[in-house]
């Protein structure tokens, strides 16, 4: 039935505007669950499982009758997610691969494995020059010549921040009744600048490095080498190799690649090679029998997730794939129902509050610093204090491994035994005699990891280099707005950086932007709850959520950028009904002192719920490889209690329970998730992806996509 809408015009006549099809208005298209492919397939799968269970029961009952034995009727509940075995006794975990990709390490294994295999997330490829030849030395030297003193190598900003940190540390030691010598720094610099290394012949070194051996025939050398073997390739090898890290700071590394295809190819080459050699699945035809659980960040990029899904189902040929967020996986691994997860990795730190198997969306924070920043800063501090090995360069492979060794041996957050002490280390480079350096350090081992609480000491200059240069962001199909998830807590971090850390904000782009919305000035908050600082209070901040619609990435040149200039207001993070300034977000490295970031996350998770706030403050779990710094948890707890003195007993920072390794806890949680029954609704099959593409994620993700 078709009706026509008729209106009276101003002259009293009748005017037909448009035809209205009443059948369309009354349509029930996609209004029932049985019309949605993903839900319909789940229902069919459950029905088939029940039919199979009923047939098996009938067969068992008949067999028992023939044997003259009593038969005990089972009562299987196929709708309940129970780990390990289904009614037929199949162990799903033995056919499930769990993958967790980090900026520095890849962890993968079968869901039934006790611990994952750890593989450096690096690939070496044949090239004319090595990465050390093509890049400037790290740490970056602003002034480096024969006449410039070491105090000027890294610029005035680093020198002022380092000296200020040292002075504050000295004051705190005196307040704690620690002995402080007035000339400690002079003793360190004098010894380090005047003590040359001792040369040890390579055959006399019992701990010499086993370098990766290459064939004598250069043409027979492999085109690429993955993982730990790549880090052990000599710098001057023949043929020469160049190291690439496809993931940097939790993002795909667009800075060091010339094309998107090469970047994606290297990323999946590392995964493919690791599956073949670490898990023993050397033939791809076996992979169709395996499922895959892929762990993604809490604040993920939709283009990245869609790319992984397509590659795993189309190229790798997995039977099915599902995704789980890092903080949620951490609670699975620890067995916690509610927790504030603080995950400090190599190059990023993520904080999220989790309750009852769901991440509180507005609490998610992703900051771009981690253990590598501590490594680099520790080297800078030693060089500042006239470290005799002045040629330290983290872009060289043996120096990078040495720096990681020094950080693991000498960094701590305890000031109990801090004094001028003498240590030694051995520098081992391929084709050179081993050099034994004797050096002294004072407080560098404490001040370097203290950068978590004073991130201005870290170098943020190139963390945004190449961002969205090769891979465009996901945008909403209908309004063109950026479509990746963004939380109120993350916006508070970005606003903090624009006010407090100018070095983490890059210059504005010369490319004109098209305004999409006009922000309204933030209004002051009358009541600030529970002693939360003003820059952490943003209850009325309506940060836009992700659109449920599918968002295929458009051409990068056509990505619109909304504008706005209110991020520097008195109350940070309160945007009244406006789209965030995407240009400012893209120009800002999200960093914040660790204790403030945790309070920001908990504040946005709990709101005005005092009980929930206390529960979260009492269940802060510190995980990640960089969290292994000695006494970091105790120091963080002390900083939190100083920030919130009204909670003297509630605040608790603890490592994972049952002595679980904090570096692999997220992977462990993914393995627990992978051992749930096949009725887990988050699995994506090739059939579903062929029909719906990446839109299937809207129906399958266990969080708001």
XYZ file of C-alpha atoms in Angstrom:
705
model
C 0.000 0.000 0.000
C 1.445 3.324 -1.050
C 0.294 6.628 0.446
C 1.146 10.176 -0.601
C 1.970 12.967 1.820
C 0.077 16.164 0.944
C 0.656 19.643 2.428
C -1.153 22.936 1.960
C 1.006 25.596 0.361
C 0.787 29.280 1.304
C -1.687 30.010 -1.525
C -4.179 27.469 -0.211
C -3.490 24.883 -2.887
C -2.407 21.301 -2.466
C 1.223 20.242 -2.981
C 2.445 16.652 -3.269
C 5.858 16.283 -1.612
C 6.811 12.593 -1.827
C 5.417 9.116 -1.934
C 5.544 7.014 1.216
C 5.699 3.225 0.986
C 3.908 2.031 4.097
C 5.349 -1.460 3.710
C 8.861 -0.093 4.201
C 7.836 1.679 7.384
C 6.368 -1.526 8.760
C 9.324 -3.703 7.727
C 10.916 -5.971 10.305
C 14.215 -6.238 8.448
C 17.059 -7.031 10.913
C 14.742 -6.451 13.856
C 14.767 -10.089 14.990
C 17.729 -12.171 16.068
C 16.986 -14.927 13.585
C 17.524 -12.427 10.755
C 21.119 -11.684 11.760
C 23.562 -14.095 10.167
C 25.986 -14.235 13.092
C 23.251 -14.955 15.630
C 21.491 -17.417 13.344
C 24.688 -19.418 12.836
C 25.271 -19.502 16.592
C 21.783 -20.847 17.156
C 22.260 -23.460 14.442
C 25.581 -24.516 15.940
C 24.028 -24.950 19.375
C 21.114 -26.875 17.905
C 23.490 -29.205 16.042
C 25.504 -29.736 19.230
C 22.360 -30.659 21.118
C 21.293 -33.043 18.342
C 24.709 -34.700 18.408
C 24.570 -34.993 22.202
C 21.101 -36.552 22.018
C 22.245 -39.094 19.391
C 25.285 -39.990 21.524
C 23.060 -40.491 24.575
C 20.662 -42.735 22.637
C 23.558 -44.782 21.319
C 25.038 -45.154 24.806
C 21.641 -46.096 26.255
C 21.120 -48.768 23.584
C 24.609 -50.179 24.115
C 24.038 -50.340 27.863
C 20.743 -52.181 27.275
C 22.464 -54.774 25.104
C 25.139 -55.320 27.735
C 22.566 -55.575 30.510
C 24.153 -52.723 32.504
C 22.379 -49.769 34.123
C 22.816 -46.456 32.311
C 23.297 -43.188 34.190
C 21.564 -40.345 32.384
C 23.914 -37.364 31.889
C 22.659 -33.808 32.141
C 24.937 -31.766 29.888
C 24.527 -28.013 29.787
C 25.927 -26.924 26.459
C 25.081 -23.275 27.023
C 27.565 -22.872 29.854
C 31.177 -21.944 29.063
C 33.202 -24.624 30.829
C 36.962 -24.841 30.217
C 38.777 -27.718 28.585
C 36.509 -30.616 27.595
C 33.164 -30.810 25.879
C 30.721 -33.692 26.246
C 32.603 -35.764 23.670
C 35.889 -35.339 25.520
C 37.549 -33.095 22.909
C 40.189 -30.749 24.258
C 39.729 -27.456 22.412
C 42.808 -25.830 23.931
C 45.141 -28.254 22.167
C 43.912 -26.861 18.840
C 43.868 -23.200 19.834
C 46.772 -20.815 19.209
C 47.021 -17.762 21.479
C 48.966 -14.745 20.154
C 49.888 -11.575 22.041
C 51.922 -9.050 20.044
C 53.999 -6.427 21.851
C 56.287 -3.658 20.671
C 59.401 -5.616 21.642
C 58.288 -9.221 22.157
C 55.768 -11.614 20.665
C 54.274 -14.256 22.921
C 52.483 -17.220 21.428
C 51.633 -20.803 22.251
C 48.831 -23.307 22.424
C 46.087 -22.687 24.966
C 47.100 -25.847 26.811
C 50.714 -24.703 27.260
C 51.774 -23.650 30.737
C 53.906 -20.780 29.410
C 54.166 -19.125 26.001
C 57.128 -18.941 23.668
C 58.689 -15.468 23.681
C 60.078 -14.193 20.368
C 61.575 -10.713 19.796
C 59.198 -8.865 17.463
C 61.938 -8.117 14.929
C 62.847 -9.247 11.438
C 66.214 -8.938 9.672
C 66.191 -8.576 5.883
C 68.994 -8.364 3.353
C 70.039 -4.795 2.647
C 72.988 -2.672 1.609
C 73.279 -1.004 5.011
C 72.384 -1.892 8.584
C 69.922 0.044 10.729
C 72.817 1.628 12.653
C 74.188 3.037 9.388
C 70.827 4.457 8.313
C 69.767 6.006 11.633
C 71.152 8.606 13.978
C 72.575 7.247 17.245
C 70.262 6.589 20.176
C 70.122 8.260 22.637
C 69.997 11.343 20.400
C 72.874 13.737 20.849
C 72.050 17.390 20.256
C 75.660 18.473 20.620
C 78.396 15.935 20.017
C 81.936 16.993 19.137
C 85.380 16.715 20.602
C 85.044 19.928 22.585
C 81.442 19.753 23.840
C 81.162 18.439 27.422
C 78.835 15.518 28.078
C 76.480 17.819 30.005
C 75.567 19.487 26.704
C 75.055 16.357 24.600
C 71.332 16.048 25.221
C 70.285 19.703 25.440
C 69.332 22.079 28.202
C 65.865 20.604 28.731
C 67.171 17.163 29.653
C 69.945 18.637 31.807
C 67.491 20.775 33.799
C 65.061 17.911 34.311
C 67.816 15.492 35.327
C 69.352 17.942 37.797
C 65.915 18.728 39.246
C 65.138 15.025 39.695
C 68.496 14.472 41.391
C 67.884 17.396 43.739
C 64.379 16.185 44.654
C 65.736 12.702 45.244
C 68.392 14.105 47.562
C 65.731 15.983 49.551
C 63.573 12.861 49.868
C 66.558 10.817 51.063
C 67.296 13.346 53.757
C 63.648 13.299 54.784
C 63.908 9.508 55.115
C 67.014 9.851 57.316
C 69.321 8.511 54.612
C 72.971 9.504 54.483
C 73.735 11.898 51.584
C 77.298 12.773 50.621
C 77.687 16.268 49.143
C 80.192 15.264 46.427
C 78.702 11.984 45.216
C 78.174 13.210 41.649
C 81.750 14.477 41.374
C 83.132 11.116 42.515
C 81.140 9.373 39.762
C 82.084 11.715 36.923
C 85.772 11.799 37.834
C 86.088 8.011 37.949
C 84.107 7.378 34.775
C 85.993 9.959 32.729
C 89.471 8.759 33.708
C 89.199 4.953 33.817
C 89.858 3.247 30.459
C 88.552 -0.258 29.700
C 90.537 -3.459 30.014
C 90.943 -5.539 26.860
C 90.275 -9.299 27.089
C 91.104 -11.633 24.158
C 87.996 -13.303 22.769
C 89.323 -16.819 23.462
C 89.762 -15.870 27.135
C 86.143 -14.733 27.517
C 84.029 -17.608 28.890
C 80.746 -15.759 28.235
C 81.301 -14.725 24.648
C 78.217 -14.305 22.483
C 77.112 -17.025 20.076
C 76.551 -14.941 16.960
C 74.178 -16.086 14.229
C 76.202 -17.979 11.650
C 75.569 -17.219 7.989
C 76.555 -19.402 5.002
C 79.890 -18.703 3.370
C 78.079 -18.286 0.068
C 76.215 -14.988 0.286
C 73.608 -16.121 -2.220
C 72.707 -19.047 0.032
C 71.968 -16.742 2.987
C 68.263 -16.529 3.908
C 66.297 -13.511 2.717
C 65.044 -12.840 6.223
C 65.704 -13.970 9.813
C 63.190 -13.610 12.644
C 63.426 -13.213 16.398
C 66.433 -13.699 18.673
C 68.615 -14.927 15.815
C 68.090 -11.586 14.062
C 69.460 -9.689 17.071
C 72.602 -11.859 16.991
C 73.524 -11.118 13.371
C 76.894 -9.297 13.310
C 76.743 -5.639 12.330
C 79.231 -6.128 9.469
C 77.867 -9.440 8.273
C 78.115 -10.591 4.686
C 75.557 -10.163 3.297
C 74.471 -7.162 5.324
C 71.114 -7.266 7.134
C 68.781 -4.486 8.254
C 66.585 -4.938 11.348
C 62.937 -3.858 11.245
C 60.503 -3.635 14.156
C 56.958 -3.704 12.686
C 55.362 -2.564 15.960
C 56.476 0.529 17.855
C 54.700 2.069 20.880
C 51.785 -0.310 20.391
C 51.157 0.935 16.828
C 52.258 -0.378 13.479
C 55.635 1.218 12.769
C 54.899 3.567 9.874
C 58.027 5.624 10.572
C 60.615 3.087 9.394
C 58.744 1.717 6.372
C 58.331 3.145 2.889
C 55.146 1.276 2.016
C 52.133 -0.279 3.696
C 52.490 -3.624 1.917
C 56.040 -4.118 3.227
C 54.977 -3.191 6.760
C 52.071 -5.634 6.816
C 54.151 -8.327 5.140
C 56.877 -8.117 7.801
C 54.288 -8.162 10.590
C 52.699 -11.373 9.356
C 56.038 -12.925 8.365
C 57.119 -12.807 12.009
C 53.849 -14.429 13.090
C 54.058 -17.091 10.375
C 57.682 -17.972 11.063
C 57.054 -18.146 14.822
C 54.066 -20.464 14.391
C 56.109 -22.760 12.175
C 59.268 -22.921 14.262
C 58.099 -22.273 17.835
C 54.907 -24.346 17.703
C 56.129 -26.979 15.238
C 53.268 -26.379 12.767
C 55.512 -26.359 9.721
C 52.831 -27.150 7.127
C 50.090 -24.647 6.451
C 47.624 -27.346 5.589
C 47.521 -28.172 9.314
C 46.465 -24.652 10.256
C 42.879 -25.147 9.082
C 42.395 -27.424 12.095
C 43.409 -24.678 14.553
C 41.598 -21.738 16.070
C 43.312 -18.513 17.118
C 42.824 -16.113 20.032
C 44.430 -12.750 19.243
C 44.989 -10.286 22.106
C 44.511 -6.613 21.186
C 45.020 -3.366 23.161
C 42.152 -1.910 25.175
C 42.239 1.202 22.980
C 42.691 -0.596 19.672
C 42.734 0.573 16.067
C 39.917 -0.875 13.984
C 41.961 -0.952 10.779
C 44.558 -3.094 12.532
C 41.981 -5.528 13.942
C 40.266 -5.866 10.583
C 43.587 -6.491 8.859
C 44.489 -9.273 11.312
C 41.069 -10.883 10.951
C 41.288 -10.926 7.159
C 44.823 -12.305 7.111
C 44.140 -15.049 9.644
C 41.015 -16.317 7.893
C 42.002 -15.799 4.263
C 45.773 -16.376 4.171
C 46.628 -18.326 7.338
C 43.471 -20.389 6.931
C 42.573 -20.709 10.614
C 39.349 -22.519 11.415
C 38.075 -19.585 13.440
C 39.381 -16.433 15.142
C 38.378 -14.365 18.154
C 39.719 -11.243 19.858
C 40.132 -10.321 23.516
C 41.384 -7.080 25.048
C 44.566 -7.024 27.121
C 43.154 -5.893 30.458
C 40.258 -8.331 30.246
C 42.714 -11.124 29.439
C 44.762 -10.104 32.490
C 41.766 -10.586 34.780
C 41.111 -13.966 33.160
C 44.696 -14.982 33.892
C 44.652 -13.721 37.482
C 41.135 -14.878 38.270
C 40.008 -11.427 39.441
C 36.416 -10.222 39.205
C 37.261 -6.537 39.662
C 40.648 -4.885 39.212
C 42.496 -1.840 37.948
C 45.022 -3.321 35.515
C 48.298 -1.390 35.089
C 50.235 -2.990 32.241
C 53.741 -1.546 31.727
C 55.249 -2.923 28.549
C 58.356 -2.111 26.558
C 57.015 0.993 24.806
C 53.485 1.545 26.062
C 51.623 1.528 29.361
C 47.918 0.749 29.448
C 45.553 1.236 32.373
C 41.949 0.003 32.510
C 39.402 -0.874 35.159
C 37.610 -4.208 34.756
C 34.491 -5.405 36.544
C 32.551 -8.646 36.025
C 34.241 -9.563 32.773
C 33.827 -6.148 31.121
C 36.266 -3.273 30.706
C 34.822 0.042 31.829
C 35.129 1.921 28.563
C 35.693 5.415 29.925
C 38.579 4.235 32.131
C 40.854 3.088 29.302
C 44.245 4.818 29.054
C 47.093 4.102 26.651
C 50.351 5.966 27.296
C 53.407 5.844 25.086
C 56.222 5.064 27.490
C 57.591 1.878 28.970
C 60.680 -0.149 29.714
C 62.551 0.934 26.582
C 62.266 4.588 27.667
C 63.849 3.634 30.988
C 66.658 1.854 29.139
C 67.341 4.873 26.941
C 67.144 7.320 29.840
C 69.463 5.200 31.985
C 72.064 5.257 29.199
C 71.610 9.022 28.798
C 72.144 9.598 32.511
C 75.321 7.524 32.540
C 76.635 9.351 29.470
C 75.725 12.656 31.108
C 77.914 11.580 34.032
C 80.840 11.034 31.628
C 80.472 7.313 31.120
C 83.726 6.173 29.497
C 81.952 4.220 26.757
C 80.854 7.449 25.055
C 80.028 5.694 21.771
C 76.996 3.925 23.258
C 74.402 3.538 20.482
C 71.152 1.638 21.024
C 70.745 1.261 17.265
C 73.669 -1.187 17.286
C 72.604 -4.708 18.148
C 75.264 -5.520 20.718
C 74.766 -2.149 22.426
C 71.001 -2.687 22.610
C 71.480 -6.081 24.262
C 74.061 -4.578 26.620
C 71.727 -1.732 27.609
C 68.923 -4.179 28.427
C 71.379 -6.142 30.563
C 72.520 -3.012 32.435
C 68.948 -1.880 33.056
C 68.010 -5.272 34.457
C 71.032 -5.309 36.754
C 71.206 -1.755 38.113
C 67.767 -0.104 38.074
C 65.593 -0.170 41.190
C 63.019 1.979 42.979
C 64.523 1.430 46.434
C 66.776 4.126 47.899
C 67.962 1.979 50.775
C 71.389 1.079 49.383
C 71.977 4.063 47.112
C 75.563 5.249 47.323
C 78.546 5.675 45.028
C 79.367 2.114 44.056
C 81.681 0.546 41.499
C 80.520 -2.055 38.973
C 81.785 -3.554 35.764
C 80.411 -4.936 32.528
C 81.797 -6.597 29.411
C 81.293 -5.156 25.936
C 81.220 -7.925 23.360
C 81.133 -7.011 19.667
C 81.624 -9.395 16.747
C 85.197 -9.508 15.451
C 86.553 -7.445 18.368
C 88.226 -8.289 21.625
C 86.025 -8.132 24.697
C 86.359 -4.895 26.645
C 85.814 -4.826 30.402
C 84.558 -1.451 31.659
C 84.726 -0.484 35.321
C 82.329 2.325 36.154
C 80.627 4.032 39.058
C 76.988 5.077 39.415
C 75.163 6.913 42.160
C 71.431 7.564 41.725
C 71.042 6.906 37.988
C 69.566 3.475 38.674
C 66.711 5.062 40.659
C 66.138 8.207 38.612
C 65.755 6.374 35.296
C 62.675 4.293 36.299
C 61.400 7.327 38.190
C 60.597 8.625 34.712
C 57.317 6.710 35.000
C 56.334 9.383 37.521
C 58.095 12.271 35.725
C 57.676 11.414 32.024
C 59.122 14.736 30.895
C 62.585 13.144 31.304
C 61.790 10.713 28.459
C 62.435 11.541 24.816
C 59.078 11.945 23.041
C 60.387 13.706 19.938
C 59.769 10.997 17.333
C 57.057 8.815 18.852
C 54.471 10.242 16.454
C 56.698 10.251 13.387
C 54.947 8.730 10.381
C 51.645 8.396 12.235
C 48.858 7.613 9.700
C 51.331 8.180 6.896
C 50.792 4.696 5.438
C 47.699 3.371 7.206
C 44.691 5.703 7.480
C 42.531 5.729 10.567
C 39.112 4.154 10.595
C 36.308 6.655 10.020
C 32.561 6.500 10.451
C 30.824 5.591 7.224
C 28.050 8.139 7.740
C 29.596 11.272 9.198
C 33.313 10.828 8.465
C 34.364 11.209 12.097
C 37.293 9.145 13.426
C 35.943 5.792 14.479
C 38.582 4.289 16.781
C 37.583 4.019 20.445
C 38.445 6.956 22.685
C 37.735 7.321 26.384
C 37.252 10.229 28.739
C 40.310 9.151 30.682
C 42.446 9.175 27.526
C 41.203 12.659 26.658
C 42.178 13.803 30.155
C 45.705 12.481 29.520
C 45.936 14.310 26.198
C 44.733 17.524 27.813
C 47.281 17.133 30.611
C 50.097 16.819 28.074
C 49.045 20.002 26.273
C 49.284 21.875 29.553
C 52.199 20.277 31.373
C 54.594 18.607 28.885
C 55.133 20.806 25.799
C 57.941 18.546 24.576
C 55.365 15.802 23.927
C 53.302 17.971 21.550
C 54.474 18.282 17.951
C 53.995 21.306 15.744
C 50.595 21.713 14.040
C 50.188 20.451 10.511
C 50.172 22.932 7.644
C 47.377 20.995 5.951
C 44.024 22.808 6.318
C 41.357 21.057 8.297
C 37.581 21.090 7.871
C 35.594 21.916 11.022
C 32.974 19.375 12.005
C 31.805 20.774 15.319
C 32.321 23.811 17.482
C 33.261 22.978 21.066
C 31.662 24.871 23.923
C 33.877 26.207 26.673
C 34.055 23.864 29.674
C 32.133 24.802 32.782
C 33.743 24.594 36.215
C 32.743 21.748 38.477
C 31.316 22.855 41.813
C 31.969 19.708 43.822
C 35.191 17.831 43.294
C 34.792 14.364 44.832
C 37.208 12.660 47.169
C 40.216 14.898 46.768
C 40.633 14.225 43.041
C 42.760 17.005 41.463
C 40.946 19.395 39.151
C 42.633 18.120 36.008
C 41.345 14.600 36.724
C 37.708 15.587 37.132
C 35.659 15.218 33.952
C 32.390 13.504 34.828
C 30.335 15.350 32.239
C 32.721 14.714 29.384
C 30.700 13.096 26.566
C 33.528 11.531 24.632
C 32.136 10.018 21.429
C 31.966 6.262 21.273
C 32.723 4.017 18.385
C 30.055 3.684 15.758
C 28.504 0.222 15.411
C 28.460 0.656 11.661
C 31.104 -0.898 9.475
C 34.006 1.439 8.717
C 36.160 0.496 5.755
C 39.133 2.865 5.696
C 38.903 5.583 3.043
C 41.799 7.227 1.260
C 44.015 9.003 3.736
C 43.787 12.289 1.935
C 40.048 12.378 2.422
C 40.071 11.807 6.180
C 38.430 14.831 7.793
C 39.895 16.399 10.907
C 37.547 18.107 13.356
C 38.821 21.244 15.017
C 38.633 22.717 18.481
C 40.833 24.705 20.819
C 39.381 24.169 24.276
C 41.780 21.466 25.466
C 43.728 23.968 27.550
C 40.842 24.982 29.847
C 40.914 24.947 33.634
C 38.875 21.749 33.836
C 40.550 19.213 31.567
C 38.573 16.779 29.526
C 35.093 18.360 29.668
C 33.984 18.725 26.064
C 30.323 19.680 25.986
C 28.710 17.839 23.093
C 31.633 18.324 20.713
C 33.782 16.073 18.591
C 37.367 15.988 19.968
C 40.015 17.882 18.048
C 41.528 15.045 16.030
C 44.479 17.158 14.933
C 45.463 17.858 18.541
C 45.062 14.178 19.388
C 47.324 13.220 16.480
C 49.930 15.755 17.530
C 50.032 14.778 21.202
C 52.022 11.911 22.707
C 49.754 10.634 25.497
C 51.880 10.532 28.651
C 51.128 11.303 32.297
C 52.724 10.491 35.653
C 51.804 6.921 36.431
C 50.056 7.559 39.741
C 47.958 10.375 38.218
C 46.991 8.171 35.271
C 45.796 5.431 37.633
C 43.693 7.914 39.606
C 42.286 9.298 36.358
C 41.273 5.827 35.197
C 39.670 4.919 38.533
C 37.876 8.255 38.720
C 36.240 7.798 35.313
C 35.412 4.173 36.108
C 33.764 4.791 39.471
C 32.182 8.220 39.015
C 30.394 9.067 42.260
C 30.192 5.455 43.442
C 32.288 5.475 46.601
C 32.117 1.717 47.071
C 33.356 0.978 43.585
C 36.158 3.508 44.001
C 37.383 1.769 47.144
C 37.169 -1.631 45.466
C 39.285 -0.432 42.548
C 41.834 1.307 44.766
C 42.252 -1.932 46.685
C 42.741 -4.115 43.610
C 45.418 -2.389 41.526
C 47.394 -5.104 39.736
C 50.793 -4.259 38.273
C 51.721 -6.408 35.257
C 53.895 -6.301 32.149
C 57.574 -7.008 31.607
C 58.686 -3.529 32.710
C 56.814 -3.907 36.016
C 59.577 -6.241 37.207
C 61.689 -3.260 38.286
C 62.500 -3.983 41.952
C 60.264 -2.153 44.460
C 58.237 -0.450 41.727
C 54.964 -1.649 43.248
C 55.846 -0.379 46.714
C 56.919 3.007 45.366
C 53.736 3.322 43.290
C 51.628 2.492 46.324
C 53.429 5.175 48.316
C 52.772 7.773 45.590
C 49.087 6.861 45.417
C 48.673 7.143 49.176
C 50.370 10.526 49.120
C 47.941 11.662 46.404
C 44.887 10.336 48.286
C 45.707 10.556 52.019
C 42.032 9.977 52.873
C 42.474 6.326 51.858
C 45.328 5.194 54.139
C 44.351 1.526 54.171
C 42.279 0.987 51.030
C 45.017 1.507 48.435
C 46.808 -1.693 47.481
C 49.188 -2.312 44.563
C 49.971 -5.990 44.120
C 51.672 -8.271 41.580
C 49.733 -11.107 39.935
C 48.648 -13.879 42.327
C 50.122 -17.363 42.586
C 53.577 -16.049 41.593
C 52.511 -15.749 37.954
C 55.023 -14.036 35.676
C 53.648 -10.503 35.109
C 55.175 -10.460 31.621
C 53.037 -13.374 30.395
C 49.872 -12.892 32.459
C 47.943 -11.360 29.537
C 48.839 -14.305 27.316
C 47.826 -16.663 30.124
C 44.416 -15.038 30.273
C 44.066 -15.427 26.522
C 44.809 -19.136 26.887
C 42.095 -19.464 29.528
C 39.677 -17.727 27.185
C 40.725 -20.017 24.331
C 39.877 -23.128 26.344
C 36.215 -22.219 26.666
C 33.725 -24.298 24.744
C 32.893 -23.817 21.100
C 29.641 -22.170 22.155
C 31.686 -19.084 23.000
C 29.869 -16.447 20.941
C 32.967 -14.439 20.015
C 34.440 -16.917 17.530
C 34.418 -15.769 13.880
C 34.344 -18.370 11.112
C 35.421 -17.930 7.458
C 31.794 -18.251 6.358
C 30.739 -15.328 8.534
C 33.628 -13.201 7.326
C 32.916 -14.017 3.676
C 29.309 -12.905 4.112
C 29.737 -9.795 6.278
C 33.425 -8.843 6.165
C 34.699 -6.807 9.104
C 31.094 -5.902 10.010
C 30.936 -9.269 11.753
C 33.025 -7.761 14.572
C 30.017 -5.686 15.607
C 28.134 -8.901 16.438
C 31.021 -11.014 17.701
C 33.135 -8.802 19.969
C 32.396 -9.195 23.659
C 32.684 -5.413 24.098
C 31.118 -2.418 22.317
C 32.796 -2.396 18.864
